[in-house]
Short mmCIF file of C-alpha atoms in Angstrom, two decimals:
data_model
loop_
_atom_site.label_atom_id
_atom_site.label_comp_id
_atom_site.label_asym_id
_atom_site.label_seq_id
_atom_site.Cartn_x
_atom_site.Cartn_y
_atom_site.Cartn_z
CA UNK A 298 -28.24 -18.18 -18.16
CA UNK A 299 -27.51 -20.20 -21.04
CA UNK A 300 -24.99 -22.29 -20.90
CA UNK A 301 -21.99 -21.16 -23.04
CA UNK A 302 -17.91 -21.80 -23.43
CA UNK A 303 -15.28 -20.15 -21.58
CA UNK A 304 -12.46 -19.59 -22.92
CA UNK A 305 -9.04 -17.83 -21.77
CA UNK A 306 -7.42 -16.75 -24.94
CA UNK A 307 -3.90 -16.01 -24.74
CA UNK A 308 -3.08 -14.93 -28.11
CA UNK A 309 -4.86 -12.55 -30.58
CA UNK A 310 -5.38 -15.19 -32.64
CA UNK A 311 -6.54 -17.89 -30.44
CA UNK A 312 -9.58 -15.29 -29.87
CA UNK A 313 -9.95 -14.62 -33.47
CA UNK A 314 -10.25 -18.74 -33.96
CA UNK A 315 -13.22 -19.33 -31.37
CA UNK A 316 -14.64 -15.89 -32.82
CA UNK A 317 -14.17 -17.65 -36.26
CA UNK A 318 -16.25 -20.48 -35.02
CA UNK A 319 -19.25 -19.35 -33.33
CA UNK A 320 -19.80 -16.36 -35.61
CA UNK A 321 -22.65 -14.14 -33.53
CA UNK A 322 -22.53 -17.13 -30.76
CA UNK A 323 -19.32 -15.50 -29.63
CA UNK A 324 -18.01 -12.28 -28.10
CA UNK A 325 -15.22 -11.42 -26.09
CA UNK A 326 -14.96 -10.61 -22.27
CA UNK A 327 -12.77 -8.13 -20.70
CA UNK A 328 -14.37 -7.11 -17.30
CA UNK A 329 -17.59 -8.69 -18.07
CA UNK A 330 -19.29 -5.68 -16.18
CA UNK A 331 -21.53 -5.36 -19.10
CA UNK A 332 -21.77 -8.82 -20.91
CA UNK A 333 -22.68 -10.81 -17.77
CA UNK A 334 -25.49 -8.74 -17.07
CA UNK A 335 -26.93 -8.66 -20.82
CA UNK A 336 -26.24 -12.46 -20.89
CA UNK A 337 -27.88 -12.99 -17.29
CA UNK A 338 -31.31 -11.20 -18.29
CA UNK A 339 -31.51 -13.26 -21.62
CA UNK A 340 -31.07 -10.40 -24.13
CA UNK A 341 -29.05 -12.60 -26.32
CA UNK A 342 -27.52 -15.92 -25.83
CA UNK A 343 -23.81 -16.68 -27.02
CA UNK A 344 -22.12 -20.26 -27.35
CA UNK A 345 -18.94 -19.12 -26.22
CA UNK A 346 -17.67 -16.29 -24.12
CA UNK A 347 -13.60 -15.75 -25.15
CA UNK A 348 -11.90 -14.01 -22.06
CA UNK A 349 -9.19 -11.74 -23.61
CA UNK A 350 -7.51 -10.73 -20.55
CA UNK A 351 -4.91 -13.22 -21.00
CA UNK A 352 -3.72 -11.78 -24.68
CA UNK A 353 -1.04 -9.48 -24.18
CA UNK A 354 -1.65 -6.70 -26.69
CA UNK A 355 -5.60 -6.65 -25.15
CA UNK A 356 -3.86 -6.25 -21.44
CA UNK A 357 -0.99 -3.45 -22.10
CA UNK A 358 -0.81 -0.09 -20.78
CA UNK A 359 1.74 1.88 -22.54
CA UNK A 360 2.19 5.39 -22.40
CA UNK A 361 5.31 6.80 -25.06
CA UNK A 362 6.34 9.61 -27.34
CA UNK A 363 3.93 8.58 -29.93
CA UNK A 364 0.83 8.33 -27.31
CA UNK A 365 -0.87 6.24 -25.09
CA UNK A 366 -1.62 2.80 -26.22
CA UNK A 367 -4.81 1.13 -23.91
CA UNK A 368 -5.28 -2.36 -24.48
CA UNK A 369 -8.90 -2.93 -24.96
CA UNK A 370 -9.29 -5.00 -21.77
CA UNK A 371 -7.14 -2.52 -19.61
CA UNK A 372 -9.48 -1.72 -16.29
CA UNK A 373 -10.19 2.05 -15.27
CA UNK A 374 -8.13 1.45 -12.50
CA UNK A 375 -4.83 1.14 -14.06
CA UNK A 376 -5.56 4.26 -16.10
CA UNK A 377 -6.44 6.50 -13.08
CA UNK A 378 -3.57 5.00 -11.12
CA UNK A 379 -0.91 5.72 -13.01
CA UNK A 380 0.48 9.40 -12.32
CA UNK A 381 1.83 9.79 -15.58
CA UNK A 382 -1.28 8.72 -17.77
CA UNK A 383 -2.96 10.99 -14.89
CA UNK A 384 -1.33 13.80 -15.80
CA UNK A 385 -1.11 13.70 -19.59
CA UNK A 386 -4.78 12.43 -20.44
CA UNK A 387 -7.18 13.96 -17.53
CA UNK A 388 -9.96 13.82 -19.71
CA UNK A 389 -9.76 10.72 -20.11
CA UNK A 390 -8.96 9.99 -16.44
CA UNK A 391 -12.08 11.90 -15.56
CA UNK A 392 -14.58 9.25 -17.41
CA UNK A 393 -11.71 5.99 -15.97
CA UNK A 394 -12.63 7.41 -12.12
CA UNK A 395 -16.66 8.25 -13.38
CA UNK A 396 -17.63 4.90 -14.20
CA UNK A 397 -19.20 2.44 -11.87
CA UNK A 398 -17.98 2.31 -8.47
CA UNK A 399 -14.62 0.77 -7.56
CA UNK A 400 -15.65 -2.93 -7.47
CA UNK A 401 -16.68 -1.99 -11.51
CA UNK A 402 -13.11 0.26 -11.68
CA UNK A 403 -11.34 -2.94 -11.08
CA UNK A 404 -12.85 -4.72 -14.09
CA UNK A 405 -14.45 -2.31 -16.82
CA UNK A 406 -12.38 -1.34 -19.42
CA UNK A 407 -12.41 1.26 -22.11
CA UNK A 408 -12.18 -0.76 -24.44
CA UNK A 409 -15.14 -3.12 -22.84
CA UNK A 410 -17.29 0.61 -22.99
CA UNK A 411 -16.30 1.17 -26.86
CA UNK A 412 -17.61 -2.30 -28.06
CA UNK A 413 -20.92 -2.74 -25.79
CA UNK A 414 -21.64 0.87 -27.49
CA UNK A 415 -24.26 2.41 -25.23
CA UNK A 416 -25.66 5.83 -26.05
CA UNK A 417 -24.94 6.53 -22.13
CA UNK A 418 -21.30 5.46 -22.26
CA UNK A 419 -19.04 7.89 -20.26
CA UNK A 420 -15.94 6.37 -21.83
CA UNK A 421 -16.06 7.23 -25.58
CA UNK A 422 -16.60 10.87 -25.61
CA UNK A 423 -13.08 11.86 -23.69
CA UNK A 424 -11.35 9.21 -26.62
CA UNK A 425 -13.10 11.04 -29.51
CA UNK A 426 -11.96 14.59 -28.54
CA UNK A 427 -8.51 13.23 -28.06
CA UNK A 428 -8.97 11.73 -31.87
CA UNK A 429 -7.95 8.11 -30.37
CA UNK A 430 -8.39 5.06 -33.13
CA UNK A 431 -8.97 1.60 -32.19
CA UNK A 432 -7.33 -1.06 -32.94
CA UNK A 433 -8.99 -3.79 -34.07
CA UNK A 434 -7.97 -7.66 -35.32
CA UNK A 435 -9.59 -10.33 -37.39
CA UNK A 436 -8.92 -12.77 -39.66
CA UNK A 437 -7.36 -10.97 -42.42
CA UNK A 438 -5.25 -9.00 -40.06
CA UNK A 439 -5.71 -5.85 -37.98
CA UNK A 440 -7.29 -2.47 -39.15
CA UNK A 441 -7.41 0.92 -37.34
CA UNK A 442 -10.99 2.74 -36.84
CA UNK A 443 -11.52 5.92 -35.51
CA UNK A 444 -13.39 5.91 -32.09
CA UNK A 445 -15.67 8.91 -33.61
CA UNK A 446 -16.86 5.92 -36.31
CA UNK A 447 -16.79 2.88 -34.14
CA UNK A 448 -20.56 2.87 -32.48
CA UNK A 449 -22.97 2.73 -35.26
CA UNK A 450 -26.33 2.20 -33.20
CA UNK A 451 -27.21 1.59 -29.30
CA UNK A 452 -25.27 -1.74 -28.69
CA UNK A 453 -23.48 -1.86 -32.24
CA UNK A 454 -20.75 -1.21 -33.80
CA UNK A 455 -17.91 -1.44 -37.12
CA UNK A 456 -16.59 -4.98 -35.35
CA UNK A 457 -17.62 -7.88 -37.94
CA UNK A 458 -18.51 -11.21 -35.81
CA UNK A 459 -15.18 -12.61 -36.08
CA UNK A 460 -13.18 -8.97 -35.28
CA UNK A 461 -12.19 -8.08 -31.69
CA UNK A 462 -11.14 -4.90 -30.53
CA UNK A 463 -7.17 -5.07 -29.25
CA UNK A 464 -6.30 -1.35 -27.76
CA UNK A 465 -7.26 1.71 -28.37
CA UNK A 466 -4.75 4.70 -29.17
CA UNK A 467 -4.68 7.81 -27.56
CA UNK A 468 -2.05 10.41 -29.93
CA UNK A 469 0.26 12.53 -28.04
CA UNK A 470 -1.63 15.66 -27.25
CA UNK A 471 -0.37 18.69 -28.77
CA UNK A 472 1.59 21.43 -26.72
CA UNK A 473 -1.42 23.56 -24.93
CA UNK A 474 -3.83 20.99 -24.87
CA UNK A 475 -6.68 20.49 -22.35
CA UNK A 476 -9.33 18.18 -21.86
CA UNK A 477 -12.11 17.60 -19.06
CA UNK A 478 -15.74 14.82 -19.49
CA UNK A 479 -18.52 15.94 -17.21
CA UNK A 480 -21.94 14.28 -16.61
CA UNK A 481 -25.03 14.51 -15.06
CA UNK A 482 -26.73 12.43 -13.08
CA UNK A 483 -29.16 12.20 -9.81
CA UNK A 484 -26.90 10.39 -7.09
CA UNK A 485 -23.43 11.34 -6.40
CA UNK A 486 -21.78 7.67 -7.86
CA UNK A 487 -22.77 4.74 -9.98
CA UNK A 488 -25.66 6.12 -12.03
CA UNK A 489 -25.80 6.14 -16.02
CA UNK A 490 -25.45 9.66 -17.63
CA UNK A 491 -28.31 11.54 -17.95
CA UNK A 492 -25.91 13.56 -20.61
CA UNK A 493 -22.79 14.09 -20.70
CA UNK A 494 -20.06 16.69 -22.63
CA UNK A 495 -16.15 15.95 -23.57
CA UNK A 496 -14.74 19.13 -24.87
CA UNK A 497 -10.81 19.56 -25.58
CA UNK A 498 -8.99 22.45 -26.64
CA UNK A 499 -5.74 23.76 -27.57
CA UNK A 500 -4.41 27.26 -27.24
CA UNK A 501 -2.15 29.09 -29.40
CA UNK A 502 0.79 30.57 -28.39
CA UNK A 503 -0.09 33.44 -26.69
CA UNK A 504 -2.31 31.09 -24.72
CA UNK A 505 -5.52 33.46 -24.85
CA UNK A 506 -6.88 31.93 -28.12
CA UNK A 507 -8.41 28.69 -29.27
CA UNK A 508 -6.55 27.06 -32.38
CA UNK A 509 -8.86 23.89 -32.36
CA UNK A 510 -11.15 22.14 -30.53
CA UNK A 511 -13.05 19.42 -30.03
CA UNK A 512 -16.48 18.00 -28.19
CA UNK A 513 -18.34 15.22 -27.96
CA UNK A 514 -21.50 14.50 -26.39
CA UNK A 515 -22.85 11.66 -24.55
CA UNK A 516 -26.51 10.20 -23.90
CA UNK A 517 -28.25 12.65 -26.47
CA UNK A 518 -28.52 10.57 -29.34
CA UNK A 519 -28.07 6.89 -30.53
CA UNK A 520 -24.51 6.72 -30.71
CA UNK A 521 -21.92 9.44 -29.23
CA UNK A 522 -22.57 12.89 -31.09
CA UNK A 523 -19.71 14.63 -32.11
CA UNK A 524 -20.75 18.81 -32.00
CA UNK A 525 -18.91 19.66 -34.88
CA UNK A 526 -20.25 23.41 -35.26
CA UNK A 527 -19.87 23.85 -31.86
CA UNK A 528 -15.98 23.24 -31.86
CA UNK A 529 -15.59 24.98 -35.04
CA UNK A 530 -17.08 28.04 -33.72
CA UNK A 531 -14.38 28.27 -31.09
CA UNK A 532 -11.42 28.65 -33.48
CA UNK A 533 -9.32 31.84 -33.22
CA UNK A 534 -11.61 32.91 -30.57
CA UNK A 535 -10.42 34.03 -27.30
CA UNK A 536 -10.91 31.51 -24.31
CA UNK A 537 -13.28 33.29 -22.60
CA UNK A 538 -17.03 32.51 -20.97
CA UNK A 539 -18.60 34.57 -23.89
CA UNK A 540 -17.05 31.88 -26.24
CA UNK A 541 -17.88 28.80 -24.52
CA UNK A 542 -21.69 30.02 -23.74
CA UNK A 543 -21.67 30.56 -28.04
CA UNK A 544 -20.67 27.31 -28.54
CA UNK A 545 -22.36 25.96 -25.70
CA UNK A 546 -25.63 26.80 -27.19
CA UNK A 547 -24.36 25.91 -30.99
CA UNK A 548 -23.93 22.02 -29.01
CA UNK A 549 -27.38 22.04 -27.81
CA UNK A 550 -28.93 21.92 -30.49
CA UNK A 551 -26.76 19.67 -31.97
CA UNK A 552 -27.82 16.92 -29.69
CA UNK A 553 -30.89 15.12 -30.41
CA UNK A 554 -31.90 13.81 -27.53
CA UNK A 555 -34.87 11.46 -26.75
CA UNK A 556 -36.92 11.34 -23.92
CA UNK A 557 -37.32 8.38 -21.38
CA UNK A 558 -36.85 7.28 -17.88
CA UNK A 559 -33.86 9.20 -17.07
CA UNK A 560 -34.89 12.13 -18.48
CA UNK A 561 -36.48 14.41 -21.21
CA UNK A 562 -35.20 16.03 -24.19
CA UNK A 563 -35.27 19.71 -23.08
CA UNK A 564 -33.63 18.53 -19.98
CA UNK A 565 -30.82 16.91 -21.19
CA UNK A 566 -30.51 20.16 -24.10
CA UNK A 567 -29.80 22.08 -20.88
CA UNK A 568 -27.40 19.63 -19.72
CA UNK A 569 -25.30 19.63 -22.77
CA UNK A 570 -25.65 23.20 -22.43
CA UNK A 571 -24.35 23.25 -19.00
CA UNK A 572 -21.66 20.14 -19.57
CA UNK A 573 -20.46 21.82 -22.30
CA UNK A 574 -19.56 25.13 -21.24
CA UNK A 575 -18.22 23.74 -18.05
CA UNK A 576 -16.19 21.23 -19.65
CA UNK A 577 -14.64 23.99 -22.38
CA UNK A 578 -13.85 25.52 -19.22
CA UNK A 579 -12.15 22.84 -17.00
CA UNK A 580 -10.12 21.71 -20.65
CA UNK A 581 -8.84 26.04 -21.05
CA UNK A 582 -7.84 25.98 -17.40
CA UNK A 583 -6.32 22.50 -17.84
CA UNK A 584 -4.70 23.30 -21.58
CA UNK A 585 -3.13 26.63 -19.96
CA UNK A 586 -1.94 24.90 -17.09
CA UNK A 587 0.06 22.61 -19.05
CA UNK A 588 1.64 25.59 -20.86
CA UNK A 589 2.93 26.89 -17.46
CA UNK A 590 4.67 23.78 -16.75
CA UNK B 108 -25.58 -25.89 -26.63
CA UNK B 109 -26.94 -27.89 -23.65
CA UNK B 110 -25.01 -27.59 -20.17
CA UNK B 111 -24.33 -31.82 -20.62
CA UNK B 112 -22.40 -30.95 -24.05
CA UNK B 113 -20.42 -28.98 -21.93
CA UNK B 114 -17.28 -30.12 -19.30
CA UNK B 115 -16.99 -28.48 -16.15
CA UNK B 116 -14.14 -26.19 -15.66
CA UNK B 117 -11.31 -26.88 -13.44
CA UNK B 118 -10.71 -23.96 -11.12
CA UNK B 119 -7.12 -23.84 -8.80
CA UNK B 120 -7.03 -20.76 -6.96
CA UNK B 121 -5.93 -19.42 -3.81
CA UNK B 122 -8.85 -19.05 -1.02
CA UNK B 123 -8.31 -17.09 2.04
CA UNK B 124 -4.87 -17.93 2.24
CA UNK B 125 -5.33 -22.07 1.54
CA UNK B 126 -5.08 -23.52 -2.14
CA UNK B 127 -9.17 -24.85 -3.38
CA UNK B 128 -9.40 -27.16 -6.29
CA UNK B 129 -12.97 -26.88 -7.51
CA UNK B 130 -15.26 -27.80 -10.25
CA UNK B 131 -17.32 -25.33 -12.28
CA UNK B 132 -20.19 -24.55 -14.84
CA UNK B 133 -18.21 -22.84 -17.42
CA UNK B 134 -20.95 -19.74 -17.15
CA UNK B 135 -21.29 -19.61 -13.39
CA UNK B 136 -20.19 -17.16 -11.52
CA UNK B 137 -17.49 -16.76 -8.83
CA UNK B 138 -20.31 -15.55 -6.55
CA UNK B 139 -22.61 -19.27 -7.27
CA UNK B 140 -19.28 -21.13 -6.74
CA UNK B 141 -18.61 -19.82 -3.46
CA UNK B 142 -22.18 -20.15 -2.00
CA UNK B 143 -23.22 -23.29 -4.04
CA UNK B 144 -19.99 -25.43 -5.00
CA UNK B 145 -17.47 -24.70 -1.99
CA UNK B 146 -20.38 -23.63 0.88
CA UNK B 147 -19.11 -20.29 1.37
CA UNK B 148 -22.33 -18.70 2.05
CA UNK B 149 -20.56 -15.96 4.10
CA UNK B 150 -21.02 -13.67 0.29
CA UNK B 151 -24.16 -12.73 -0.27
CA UNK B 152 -25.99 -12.18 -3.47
CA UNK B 153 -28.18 -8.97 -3.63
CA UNK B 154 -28.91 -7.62 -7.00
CA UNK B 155 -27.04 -9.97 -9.17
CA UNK B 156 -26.04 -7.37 -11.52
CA UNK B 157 -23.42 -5.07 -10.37
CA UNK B 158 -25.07 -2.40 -8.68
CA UNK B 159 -25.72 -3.75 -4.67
CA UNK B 160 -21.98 -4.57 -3.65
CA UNK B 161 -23.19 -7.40 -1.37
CA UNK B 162 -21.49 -9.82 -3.10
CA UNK B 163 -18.11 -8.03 -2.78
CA UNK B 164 -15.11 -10.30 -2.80
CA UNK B 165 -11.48 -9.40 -3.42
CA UNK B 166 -9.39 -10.82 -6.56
CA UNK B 167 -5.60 -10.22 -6.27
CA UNK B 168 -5.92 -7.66 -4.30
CA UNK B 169 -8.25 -5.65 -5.48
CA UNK B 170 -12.43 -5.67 -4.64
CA UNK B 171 -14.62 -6.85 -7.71
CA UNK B 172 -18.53 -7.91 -7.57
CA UNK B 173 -17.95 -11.49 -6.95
CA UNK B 174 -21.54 -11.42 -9.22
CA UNK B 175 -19.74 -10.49 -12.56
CA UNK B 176 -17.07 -12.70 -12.23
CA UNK B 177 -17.03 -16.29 -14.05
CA UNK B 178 -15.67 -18.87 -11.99
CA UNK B 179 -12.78 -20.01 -14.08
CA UNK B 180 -11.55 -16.28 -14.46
CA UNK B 181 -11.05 -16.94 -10.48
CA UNK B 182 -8.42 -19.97 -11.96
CA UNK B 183 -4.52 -19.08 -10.56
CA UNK B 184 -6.05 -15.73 -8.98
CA UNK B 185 -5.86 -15.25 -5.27
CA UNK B 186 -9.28 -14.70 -3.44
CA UNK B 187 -10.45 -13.34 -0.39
CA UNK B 188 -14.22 -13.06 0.91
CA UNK B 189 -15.58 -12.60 4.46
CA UNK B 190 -14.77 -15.75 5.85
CA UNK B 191 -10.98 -15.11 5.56
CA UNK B 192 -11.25 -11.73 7.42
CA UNK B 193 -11.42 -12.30 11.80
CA UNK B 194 -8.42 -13.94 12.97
CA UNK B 195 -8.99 -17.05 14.74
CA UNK B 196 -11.33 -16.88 17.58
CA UNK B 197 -11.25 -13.21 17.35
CA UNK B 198 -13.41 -10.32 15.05
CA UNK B 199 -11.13 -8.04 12.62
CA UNK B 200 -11.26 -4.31 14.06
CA UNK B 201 -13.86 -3.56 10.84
CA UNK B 202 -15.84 -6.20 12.43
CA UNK B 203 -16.04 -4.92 16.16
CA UNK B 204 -16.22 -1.16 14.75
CA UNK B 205 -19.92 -2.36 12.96
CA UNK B 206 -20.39 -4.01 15.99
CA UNK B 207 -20.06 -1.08 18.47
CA UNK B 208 -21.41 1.10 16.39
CA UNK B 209 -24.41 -0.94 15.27
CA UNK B 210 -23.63 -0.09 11.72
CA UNK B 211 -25.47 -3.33 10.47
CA UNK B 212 -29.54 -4.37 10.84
CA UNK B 213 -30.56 -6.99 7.99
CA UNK B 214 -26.93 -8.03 7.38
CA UNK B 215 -27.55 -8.61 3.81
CA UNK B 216 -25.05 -6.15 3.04
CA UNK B 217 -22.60 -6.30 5.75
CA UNK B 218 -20.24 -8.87 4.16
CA UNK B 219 -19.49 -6.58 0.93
CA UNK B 220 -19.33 -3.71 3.25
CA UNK B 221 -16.92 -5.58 5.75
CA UNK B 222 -14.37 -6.80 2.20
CA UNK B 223 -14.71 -3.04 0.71
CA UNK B 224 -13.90 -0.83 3.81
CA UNK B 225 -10.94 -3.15 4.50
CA UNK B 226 -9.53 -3.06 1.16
CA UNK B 227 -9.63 0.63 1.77
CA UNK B 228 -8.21 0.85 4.85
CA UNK B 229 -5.53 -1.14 3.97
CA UNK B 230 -4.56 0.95 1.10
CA UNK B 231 -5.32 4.23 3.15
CA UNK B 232 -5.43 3.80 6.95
CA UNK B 233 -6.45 7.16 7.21
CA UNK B 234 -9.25 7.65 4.56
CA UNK B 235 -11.28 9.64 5.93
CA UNK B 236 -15.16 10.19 5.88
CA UNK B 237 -15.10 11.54 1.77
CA UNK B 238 -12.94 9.22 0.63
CA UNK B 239 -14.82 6.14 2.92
CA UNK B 240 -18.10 7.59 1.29
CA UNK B 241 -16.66 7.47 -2.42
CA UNK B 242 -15.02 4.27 -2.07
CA UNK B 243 -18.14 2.39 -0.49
CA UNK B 244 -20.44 4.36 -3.18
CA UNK B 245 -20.65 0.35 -4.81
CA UNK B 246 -22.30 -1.24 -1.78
CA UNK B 247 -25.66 -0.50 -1.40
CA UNK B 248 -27.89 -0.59 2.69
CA UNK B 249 -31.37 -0.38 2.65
CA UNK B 250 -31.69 0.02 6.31
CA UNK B 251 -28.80 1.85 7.93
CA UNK B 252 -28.44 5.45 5.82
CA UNK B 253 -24.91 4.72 5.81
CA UNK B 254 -23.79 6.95 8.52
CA UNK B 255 -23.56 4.14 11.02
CA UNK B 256 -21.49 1.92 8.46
CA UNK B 257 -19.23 5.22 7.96
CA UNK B 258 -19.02 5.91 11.23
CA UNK B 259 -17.42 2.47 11.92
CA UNK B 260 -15.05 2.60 9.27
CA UNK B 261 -13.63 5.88 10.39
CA UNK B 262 -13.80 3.99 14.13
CA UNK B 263 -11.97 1.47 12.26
CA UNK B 264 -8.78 3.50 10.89
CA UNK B 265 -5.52 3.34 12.13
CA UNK B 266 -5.65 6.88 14.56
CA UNK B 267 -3.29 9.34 13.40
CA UNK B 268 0.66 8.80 15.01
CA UNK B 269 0.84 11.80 17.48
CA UNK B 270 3.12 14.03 16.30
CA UNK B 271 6.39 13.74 19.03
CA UNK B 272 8.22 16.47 20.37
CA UNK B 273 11.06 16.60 18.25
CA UNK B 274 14.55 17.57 19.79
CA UNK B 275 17.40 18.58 17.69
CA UNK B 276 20.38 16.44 16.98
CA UNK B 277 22.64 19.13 17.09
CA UNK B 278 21.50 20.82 20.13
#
């Protein structure tokens, strides 16, 4: 590996000062499940490595009337371990408990998924249908992106060289609101999505209608796909299988898939298919359930 | 940047219960400190990237690949790998349950498996064979099939109390 800086940042703009510095030499570390790999095989080589654990916005978990605030470098396990995020975001807790096994859990972050942007990332869907923004910081000061607009290619995204990503916010669902992330893949644990479906949904009052929804798609295309005419063909319909097959097929062919080692493009159609009406599903069940309580 | 450009970090942690005061590559890992820098060779490297388990080690508490961790993120953490788990001149009850039920035959992965199942156990004494299979789904055994390793773990767990006859205060 090449030989590079480490350095434990302990303010956001420490970070931003060694980012500053290096320019593209640089990039942050949060659980380093990702970056240590890419930097271990040589597919780029960085000067300096700044560990952001130590900044305090980066590190907080804070779950409040406004929302859930997840500091970029919070790992899965502190999501899916606390009973109250548990029970408020499950769509989100479904990717925290999908990814990696627990040795990754206790290190991979959301935030860590967001920024190394893979097509295959499990975490990014579940934030988009819950319309979370990220917070990010640089030198002139912080700025808030939408997660549906961060990834802009495999491996890239909005961050400029010296811009870090410091949490990510989750809004306050709205009464009657479900979510659920499914994926497919060919073991039972620790395998990269052959595709993968976030829906959410929220009822109206009678709780037998949809009044929105939302789904996002994962692995079929070069950044997460957001199945626009999929959701929107949901609204004011009844919750019912006949609805989410419609839309289930309207999200197919909004992927656009490619085809390679972990699968082919009429395969992973299917999936999203599949994913999708299983996840609209899992989010009605999960949306009404919430209404009962 | 060369490696002689760069100073060595200075890594403080605790080790298996004693205080260790090493020296560091800034970009090595916690795995290549242990095995090269302190001779801990007890935490084995297997794939190097995440996916084998083998170099499972825990960090406050909680089990990480010992792989993707940089040494000086190890600095004022506390540590534990294989070598801190049999109590002196004895095996830890993981360790006699792989024993008896030969749940081990290249050894490679035994370490990670040993430093996994017991940060299980002691979180959930009575896992169970699901939960042991999910929580060990990050170590990876080319030779057993697993049901020998899962075997042991559930030979492992603390039995059940027995539920006692229960007389009434009142009566």
């Amino acid at each position: 590996m090449h030989p590079f800086r480490y350095v434990a940042a302990s303010s956001i703009d420490e970070a931003v000062a060694v980012l500053r510095e290096h320019g593209a030499r640089a990039r942050c570390l949060a659980g380093g499940t990702d970056i240590l790999v890419q930097l271990r095989v040589g597919r780029y080589e960085l000067d300096a490595l700044v560990d952001v654990k130590g900044v305090p916005e980066v590190s907080a978990l804070r779950l409040d009337r406004a929302g859930l605030e997840i500091g970029a470098a919070v790992p899965c396990y502190r999501i899916y371990e606390d009973a109250k995020v548990h029970a408020a975001y499950p769509g989100i807790v479904d990717a925290a408990t999908l990814i990696g096994g627990i040795q990754i859990q206790s290190r991979a972050s959301l935030g860590g998924n967001l920024c190394n942007a893979a097509p295959s990332a499990d975490g990014i869907g579940p934030l988009i249908v819950h319309d979370a923004t990220v917070v990010v910081a640089g030198p002139k000061g912080t700025r808030t992106v939408p997660v549906e607009g961060f990834c802009t290619a495999p491996g890239r995204t909005v961050l400029d060289d010296d811009e870090l990503a410091v949490s990510v916010h989750v809004p306050r669902p709205p009464a009657r609101f479900g979510a659920a992330y499914e994926r497919f893949i060919p073991r039972n644990e620790m395998d990269i999505a052959v595709a993968g479906v976030a829906s959410a949904v929220v009822l109206d009052r009678s709780g037998k209608r949809i009044e929105s929804a939302r789904i996002a798609l994962a692995s079929v295309g070069p950044t997460p796909v957001v199945a626009a005419k999929a959701a929107a063909s949901l609204v004011g319909e009844l919750a019912s299988l006949d609805a989410f097959r419609a839309a289930a097929e309207i999200a197919a062919g909004e992927a656009s898939p490619i085809d390679d080692m972990r699968g082919t493009i009429d395969q992973r159609r299917d999936l999203v298919r599949v994913l999708t009406r299983r996840t609209l599903e899992l989010a009605a069940q999960r949306a009404a359930a919430g209404a009962a309580r | 940047m060369t490696q002689a450009q760069l100073s060595k970090a200075h890594v403080r942690c605790e080790l298996n219960g004693q205080s260790v005061e090493f020296l560091a590559d800034q970009h090595m890992s916690l795995l290549e400190a242990l095995r090269e820098v302190l001779d801990m060779t007890g935490t084995k490297e297997g794939c190097n990237d995440g996916n084998c388990g083998a170099c499972t080690v825990t960090m406050d508490g909680r089990i990480v690949d010992s792989c993707l961790v940089l040494a000086p993120e190890a600095d004022g953490r506390r540590v534990e790998t294989i070598e801190g788990m049999a109590p002196p001149g004895g095996l830890h009850p993981l360790q006699q349950a792989f024993l008896e039920e030969a749940a081990l035959q290249c050894g490679i992965c035994t370490p990670g498996f040993l430093v996994a199942a017991k940060a299980l156990l002691e979180r959930e004494p009575q896992a169970g064979e699901h939960r042991i299979r999910h929580w060990l789904a990050g170590n990876l055994c080319r030779c057993t099939g697993y049901d020998k390793i899962v075997r042991a773990v559930l030979r492992a767990e603390t039995p059940q109390p027995k539920p006692r006859a229960r007389r009434s205060r009142s009566a």
